Amino acid sequence: MSKGLYLYPKWIRLWHITNAVLFLILIVTGISLQFSGLDEPFVLVSFKSAVSWHNAAAFFLVLSYVVYIIGNRVTGNIKHYRSNSDTYLQDLIKQFNYYRRDMFRGEPHPFPVTEDSKFNPLQRFSYLLAMYAGMPLVIISGILLFYPGMLPRQIFGVSGLLINDLIHIASGFMLSIFMIIHIYTCTLGSKPTTLFKSMVDGYHHDDH
Amino acid sequence: MKTLKSRGLLVLILFSGCLFNSQLFGIAPDDSLVVKWKDINVFYDDNERCLVCHGEAYYTLSDTVAGISQIRNMFQDYFVDREDYYDGVHKSFSCTDCHSSDFIRFPHDVATRLEPRYACIDCHGYDENYAHLNFEEIEVEYNNSTHAQVENFSCWKCHDPHSYKLIASEVSDVAELVLYDNNMCLACHANFTEFRLLTDREEINVVNKHEWLPNQVLHFESVRCIECHTQISDSILVAHMVLPKDKAVKNCTECHSTNSRLMSTLYKFESREKRQNGFFNSIILNRSYVIGASRNMYLGYLSFVIFFGVLTVIGIHVFFRVLKAKKK
């Protein structure tokens, strides 16, 4: 029996699990910092520990992100994020309608996975947004929070720190929402665990 | 009458030594400043009789009989900077408003030098003009503070009456307030030469002692020492009960929380209004940003709506998947 397409090489799987673990640490500690002074469930880690863990996880996240960007470029994996389709918007709607309606009617997947196209249009769009807009925003604003002296004291009469923090929290929050949706959509394989298995052994086991 | 004349002559001779010093070593104040100071203080010329020595870093001690003169350093505690003095809260005062007129005699008599000095409460206490500053409560807090246990400590160690400015309730730049106030503490606590004049305790390394504090430099620039080292006071603008070191605040969430301690300390003058445009502790936002204290209520609600909205959509999706699976 064929194992399926080999879509996720070792470096991607390693980066992916590292990124996931670091991101979970950052979410838990980030919420603990944002809602410090309140009780559980908001504050799972003490403020002082949260600061240390958040800083350490952020440092490794930046390293992991650099590896991801370079790896994508060097291995050509970046092609999966790009779309040359003339019907970009229609493709997005078609994929959305599949999740919303067509999959319940038993209709076939509109964009079957191939070696040259491992992401469907919605994945391509959301991954591109998350990894090439959300991540740079959260990383740059995070670095500026770590070195607040680099920020202007006031921007249009408002504290530069506050504006930067709002960007950091908003981008971190949206990436967290992305992660929840990402994890859920990964249960949409032929079995709820099929796509997770792909991220362990690297093979795409579904027939779509 | 003869005695009076000879005493006058003696004073003149003694002061001449000091005047000589001024011409030799002092940097003569700018004429425009003198005009300004004369405008501020009608006793300017009288005060100059003191400042000709006490306003200079050096003075000349002369024995006019033996014809010997020596240059001496002015001890820092007895030095009065003219610019600071005429910029301070007591700028309109004559030196002899607070000091005995006997100081006009030089060298100063021991009895004169040992006369009791005024404390803040002596002029400002129980006076309705200063009732809003509540000096009586400041006195009580000071007497209960660790500073009061130090021999020879007084209000003047932190609040030099020759240069003191009203900063806390008047300055709009918090960074300026923090710098001014922290310099008061660091003048002794980061300067062992000064510190050991007051106590036999070993030298304190302020930076090492605060190593536990994340972003130490940012904290030192953004908050005053007294935010953590005094007990919060509701009845006075600036808390004066300096606590022993083991009772200092070390719990981050005392400041980094919605009920931030900073609203009762550093930012208490600015506004009684705690929420504005949905921001908790909004007044802090105008000046700075404090993690955990500067949350926006509306953005908080919005994030909950988005979070639970996403979970609801996922829940509905799961429901239809289960329904479909059952139909099979």
Coordinates of C-alpha atoms in Angstrom, one line a residue, chain B residues 17-327:
Chain B
G17 CA 38.1 88.2 53.4
C18 CA 35.1 86.6 51.9
L19 CA 34.7 89.3 49.4
F20 CA 38.2 88.8 48.3
N21 CA 37.4 85.2 47.8
S22 CA 34.5 86.0 45.5
Q23 CA 36.6 88.2 43.3
L24 CA 39.3 85.6 43.0
F25 CA 37.5 82.3 42.6
G26 CA 33.8 82.9 42.1
I27 CA 32.3 83.0 38.7
A28 CA 30.4 86.3 38.8
P29 CA 26.7 85.7 38.0
D30 CA 25.5 87.0 34.7
D31 CA 24.2 90.6 35.0
S32 CA 20.8 89.6 33.5
L33 CA 20.5 86.9 36.2
V34 CA 21.3 89.4 38.9
V35 CA 18.5 91.7 37.6
K36 CA 16.1 88.7 37.5
W37 CA 17.0 87.6 41.0
K38 CA 16.7 91.1 42.4
D39 CA 13.3 91.2 40.8
I40 CA 12.4 87.9 42.5
N41 CA 13.9 88.7 45.9
V42 CA 14.0 92.1 47.5
F43 CA 16.6 90.8 49.9
Y44 CA 19.0 89.9 47.2
D45 CA 21.8 92.3 48.4
D46 CA 21.3 91.1 52.0
N47 CA 21.5 87.5 50.9
E48 CA 24.7 88.2 49.0
R49 CA 26.5 88.9 52.3
C50 CA 26.0 85.1 53.0
L51 CA 26.2 83.8 49.4
V52 CA 29.5 85.6 48.8
C53 CA 31.0 82.6 50.7
H54 CA 28.1 80.1 50.8
G55 CA 27.4 80.6 47.2
E56 CA 30.9 79.6 46.1
A57 CA 32.8 76.4 46.0
Y58 CA 35.7 78.0 47.8
Y59 CA 36.1 80.7 50.4
T60 CA 39.1 82.5 51.8
L61 CA 39.7 82.4 55.5
S62 CA 41.7 85.4 56.6
D63 CA 43.4 86.3 59.7
T64 CA 43.6 90.0 59.1
V65 CA 45.7 90.6 62.2
A66 CA 48.4 88.1 61.3
G67 CA 48.0 88.7 57.6
I68 CA 47.4 85.0 56.8
S69 CA 44.9 83.8 54.3
Q70 CA 43.9 80.3 53.3
I71 CA 41.6 79.0 50.7
R72 CA 39.1 76.5 52.0
N73 CA 36.5 74.3 50.3
M74 CA 32.9 75.1 51.1
F75 CA 31.4 72.0 52.7
Q76 CA 28.7 70.8 50.4
D77 CA 26.0 70.9 53.1
Y78 CA 26.6 74.6 53.5
F79 CA 26.8 75.5 49.8
V80 CA 23.8 77.3 48.3
D81 CA 23.6 77.5 44.5
R82 CA 22.2 80.9 43.6
E83 CA 20.4 79.7 40.5
D84 CA 18.7 76.8 42.4
Y85 CA 17.9 79.1 45.3
Y86 CA 16.1 81.7 43.2
D87 CA 14.3 79.0 41.3
G88 CA 13.1 77.1 44.4
V89 CA 10.0 77.5 46.5
H90 CA 11.8 79.7 49.0
K91 CA 13.2 82.0 46.4
S92 CA 11.7 85.2 47.9
F93 CA 13.2 84.6 51.4
S94 CA 16.0 86.4 53.1
C95 CA 18.6 84.1 54.6
T96 CA 17.8 85.5 58.0
D97 CA 14.1 84.6 57.7
C98 CA 15.2 81.1 58.7
H99 CA 18.8 81.6 60.0
S100 CA 19.8 83.7 63.0
S101 CA 21.0 87.2 62.2
D102 CA 23.9 86.3 64.4
F103 CA 25.4 84.4 61.4
I104 CA 26.4 87.8 60.1
R105 CA 29.4 87.5 62.5
F106 CA 32.3 85.6 60.9
P107 CA 33.7 83.1 61.9
H108 CA 30.3 82.1 63.1
D109 CA 29.9 81.5 66.8
V110 CA 29.5 77.9 67.9
A111 CA 26.3 78.9 69.8
T112 CA 24.9 80.3 66.6
R113 CA 25.9 77.2 64.6
L114 CA 24.2 75.0 67.2
E115 CA 20.9 76.8 67.2
P116 CA 18.0 74.4 66.3
R117 CA 17.0 74.4 62.7
Y118 CA 13.5 74.7 61.5
A119 CA 11.7 71.7 60.1
C120 CA 9.0 71.9 57.4
I121 CA 6.2 71.6 59.9
D122 CA 7.4 74.7 61.9
C123 CA 6.3 77.0 59.0
H124 CA 3.9 74.9 57.0
G125 CA 2.1 73.0 59.8
Y126 CA -1.3 74.0 61.1
D127 CA -1.6 76.7 58.5
E128 CA -4.7 76.8 56.3
N129 CA -2.6 78.1 53.4
Y130 CA -0.9 74.8 53.3
A131 CA -3.8 72.6 54.5
H132 CA -4.0 70.9 51.0
L133 CA -0.5 69.6 51.4
N134 CA -1.3 68.2 54.8
F135 CA 2.1 68.7 56.4
E136 CA 0.8 67.3 59.7
E137 CA 0.3 63.9 58.1
I138 CA 3.6 64.1 56.3
E139 CA 5.2 64.7 59.8
V140 CA 3.4 61.6 61.2
E141 CA 4.5 59.5 58.2
Y142 CA 8.0 60.7 58.4
N143 CA 8.2 59.9 62.1
N144 CA 7.1 56.3 61.3
S145 CA 9.6 55.9 58.4
T146 CA 13.0 54.2 58.5
H147 CA 14.6 57.6 57.8
A148 CA 13.4 58.9 61.1
Q149 CA 15.4 56.2 62.8
V150 CA 18.6 57.6 61.4
E151 CA 20.4 60.0 63.7
N152 CA 20.7 63.6 62.4
F153 CA 18.2 62.8 59.6
S154 CA 15.7 65.6 58.8
C155 CA 13.4 66.8 56.1
W156 CA 16.4 68.7 54.6
K157 CA 18.3 65.5 53.7
C158 CA 15.9 65.0 50.9
H159 CA 14.3 68.4 50.5
D160 CA 17.0 71.0 50.5
P161 CA 15.1 74.2 51.4
H162 CA 17.6 76.2 49.3
S163 CA 16.7 74.5 46.1
Y164 CA 13.5 72.6 46.6
K165 CA 10.9 72.8 43.8
L166 CA 7.3 71.7 43.8
I167 CA 7.4 69.0 41.2
A168 CA 4.9 66.3 42.0
S169 CA 1.8 68.4 41.7
E170 CA 3.0 70.8 39.0
V171 CA 5.2 69.1 36.5
S172 CA 3.5 67.7 33.4
D173 CA 6.3 65.4 32.3
V174 CA 6.3 62.3 34.4
A175 CA 9.9 61.4 33.3
E176 CA 11.1 64.8 34.7
L177 CA 9.2 64.1 38.0
V178 CA 10.7 60.6 38.2
L179 CA 14.2 61.9 37.5
Y180 CA 13.9 64.7 40.1
D181 CA 12.5 62.4 42.8
N182 CA 14.9 59.5 42.2
N183 CA 17.9 61.8 42.3
M184 CA 16.8 62.7 45.9
C185 CA 17.1 59.1 46.9
L186 CA 20.2 58.3 44.8
A187 CA 22.0 61.4 46.2
C188 CA 22.7 59.2 49.3
H189 CA 21.8 55.7 48.3
A190 CA 24.0 55.7 45.2
N191 CA 26.7 57.9 46.7
F192 CA 28.6 56.1 49.5
T193 CA 30.4 59.3 50.5
E194 CA 27.1 60.9 51.4
F195 CA 25.6 57.7 52.7
R196 CA 28.3 57.0 55.3
L197 CA 27.9 60.5 56.8
L198 CA 24.5 59.2 58.0
T199 CA 24.9 55.6 58.8
D200 CA 27.4 52.8 59.6
R201 CA 25.7 50.5 57.2
E202 CA 27.7 48.9 54.4
E203 CA 27.6 50.3 50.9
I204 CA 24.5 49.6 48.9
N205 CA 24.8 48.8 45.2
V206 CA 21.4 49.9 43.9
V207 CA 21.8 48.2 40.6
N208 CA 22.8 44.8 42.1
K209 CA 20.0 45.0 44.7
H210 CA 17.5 45.4 42.0
E211 CA 18.8 42.7 39.7
W212 CA 15.6 40.7 40.2
L213 CA 13.7 43.5 38.4
P214 CA 13.1 42.8 34.7
N215 CA 14.0 45.8 32.4
Q216 CA 15.7 47.5 35.3
V217 CA 16.7 50.6 33.4
L218 CA 13.2 51.1 32.1
H219 CA 11.8 50.8 35.6
F220 CA 14.3 53.3 37.0
E221 CA 13.4 55.8 34.3
S222 CA 9.6 55.3 34.5
V223 CA 8.8 55.0 38.2
R224 CA 10.1 56.6 41.4
C225 CA 11.8 54.7 44.1
I226 CA 9.0 55.6 46.5
E227 CA 6.5 53.7 44.4
C228 CA 7.8 50.5 45.9
H229 CA 9.6 51.7 49.0
T230 CA 6.8 53.7 50.8
Q231 CA 3.4 52.8 52.2
I232 CA 0.6 54.2 50.0
S233 CA -1.0 57.2 51.6
D234 CA -4.5 58.5 50.7
S235 CA -4.3 61.7 52.6
I236 CA -1.1 63.2 51.2
L237 CA 0.2 63.7 47.7
V238 CA 3.5 62.0 48.2
A239 CA 3.9 59.1 50.6
H240 CA 6.6 59.8 53.2
M241 CA 6.6 56.5 55.2
V242 CA 9.7 54.9 53.8
L243 CA 9.5 51.2 54.6
P244 CA 12.3 48.9 55.7
K245 CA 13.9 47.1 52.7
D246 CA 12.2 43.8 53.5
K247 CA 8.8 45.5 53.2
A248 CA 9.4 47.0 49.8
V249 CA 7.0 45.9 47.0
K250 CA 8.4 43.0 45.1
N251 CA 5.2 41.6 43.7
C252 CA 5.0 42.7 40.0
T253 CA 1.2 42.7 39.9
E254 CA 1.0 45.4 42.5
C255 CA 1.7 47.7 39.5
H256 CA 1.1 45.4 36.6
S257 CA -2.7 45.0 37.1
T258 CA -6.0 46.7 36.6
N259 CA -5.8 47.9 40.2
S260 CA -2.3 49.3 39.6
R261 CA -0.6 50.7 42.6
L262 CA 0.7 53.5 40.3
M263 CA -2.7 55.1 40.3
S264 CA -2.4 55.7 44.0
T265 CA 1.2 56.9 43.7
L266 CA 2.9 58.2 40.6
Y267 CA -0.3 59.1 38.8
K268 CA -2.5 60.2 41.7
F269 CA -2.2 63.9 41.0
E270 CA -3.2 63.7 37.4
S271 CA -6.8 62.6 37.6
R272 CA -9.3 60.9 39.8
E273 CA -10.8 59.5 36.6
K274 CA -9.7 55.9 36.3
R275 CA -11.3 55.0 33.1
Q276 CA -11.4 56.9 29.9
N277 CA -12.3 55.7 26.4
G278 CA -12.5 52.2 27.8
F279 CA -8.9 52.1 29.0
F280 CA -8.3 51.0 32.5
N281 CA -5.9 53.5 34.2
S282 CA -6.2 55.7 31.2
I283 CA -4.2 58.5 32.7
I284 CA -1.1 56.2 32.5
L285 CA -1.6 55.9 28.8
N286 CA -1.1 59.7 28.3
R287 CA 2.4 59.3 29.6
S288 CA 3.5 55.7 29.4
Y289 CA 2.4 52.1 29.1
V290 CA 2.3 49.5 31.9
I291 CA 1.8 45.9 30.9
G292 CA -1.3 44.5 32.7
A293 CA -2.5 48.0 33.8
S294 CA -3.1 49.6 30.4
R295 CA -5.7 47.2 29.1
N296 CA -8.6 48.5 27.0
M297 CA -12.0 47.2 28.2
Y298 CA -13.6 47.4 24.7
L299 CA -10.8 45.7 23.0
G300 CA -11.0 43.0 25.7
Y301 CA -14.7 42.5 25.0
L302 CA -14.1 42.5 21.2
S303 CA -11.4 39.8 21.6
F304 CA -13.9 37.6 23.7
V305 CA -16.5 38.1 21.0
I306 CA -14.1 37.0 18.3
F307 CA -12.8 34.1 20.3
F308 CA -16.2 32.7 21.3
G309 CA -17.5 33.5 17.8
V310 CA -14.8 31.3 16.3
L311 CA -15.5 28.5 18.8
T312 CA -19.3 28.7 18.0
V313 CA -18.7 28.5 14.3
I314 CA -16.4 25.5 14.8
G315 CA -19.0 23.9 17.2
I316 CA -21.7 24.3 14.5
H317 CA -19.4 22.8 11.9
V318 CA -18.6 19.9 14.1
F319 CA -22.3 19.4 14.8
F320 CA -23.1 19.1 11.0
R321 CA -20.1 16.7 10.5
V322 CA -21.4 14.5 13.3
L323 CA -24.9 14.6 11.8
K324 CA -23.6 13.7 8.4
A325 CA -21.5 10.8 9.8
K326 CA -24.6 9.4 11.6
K327 CA -26.6 9.6 8.3

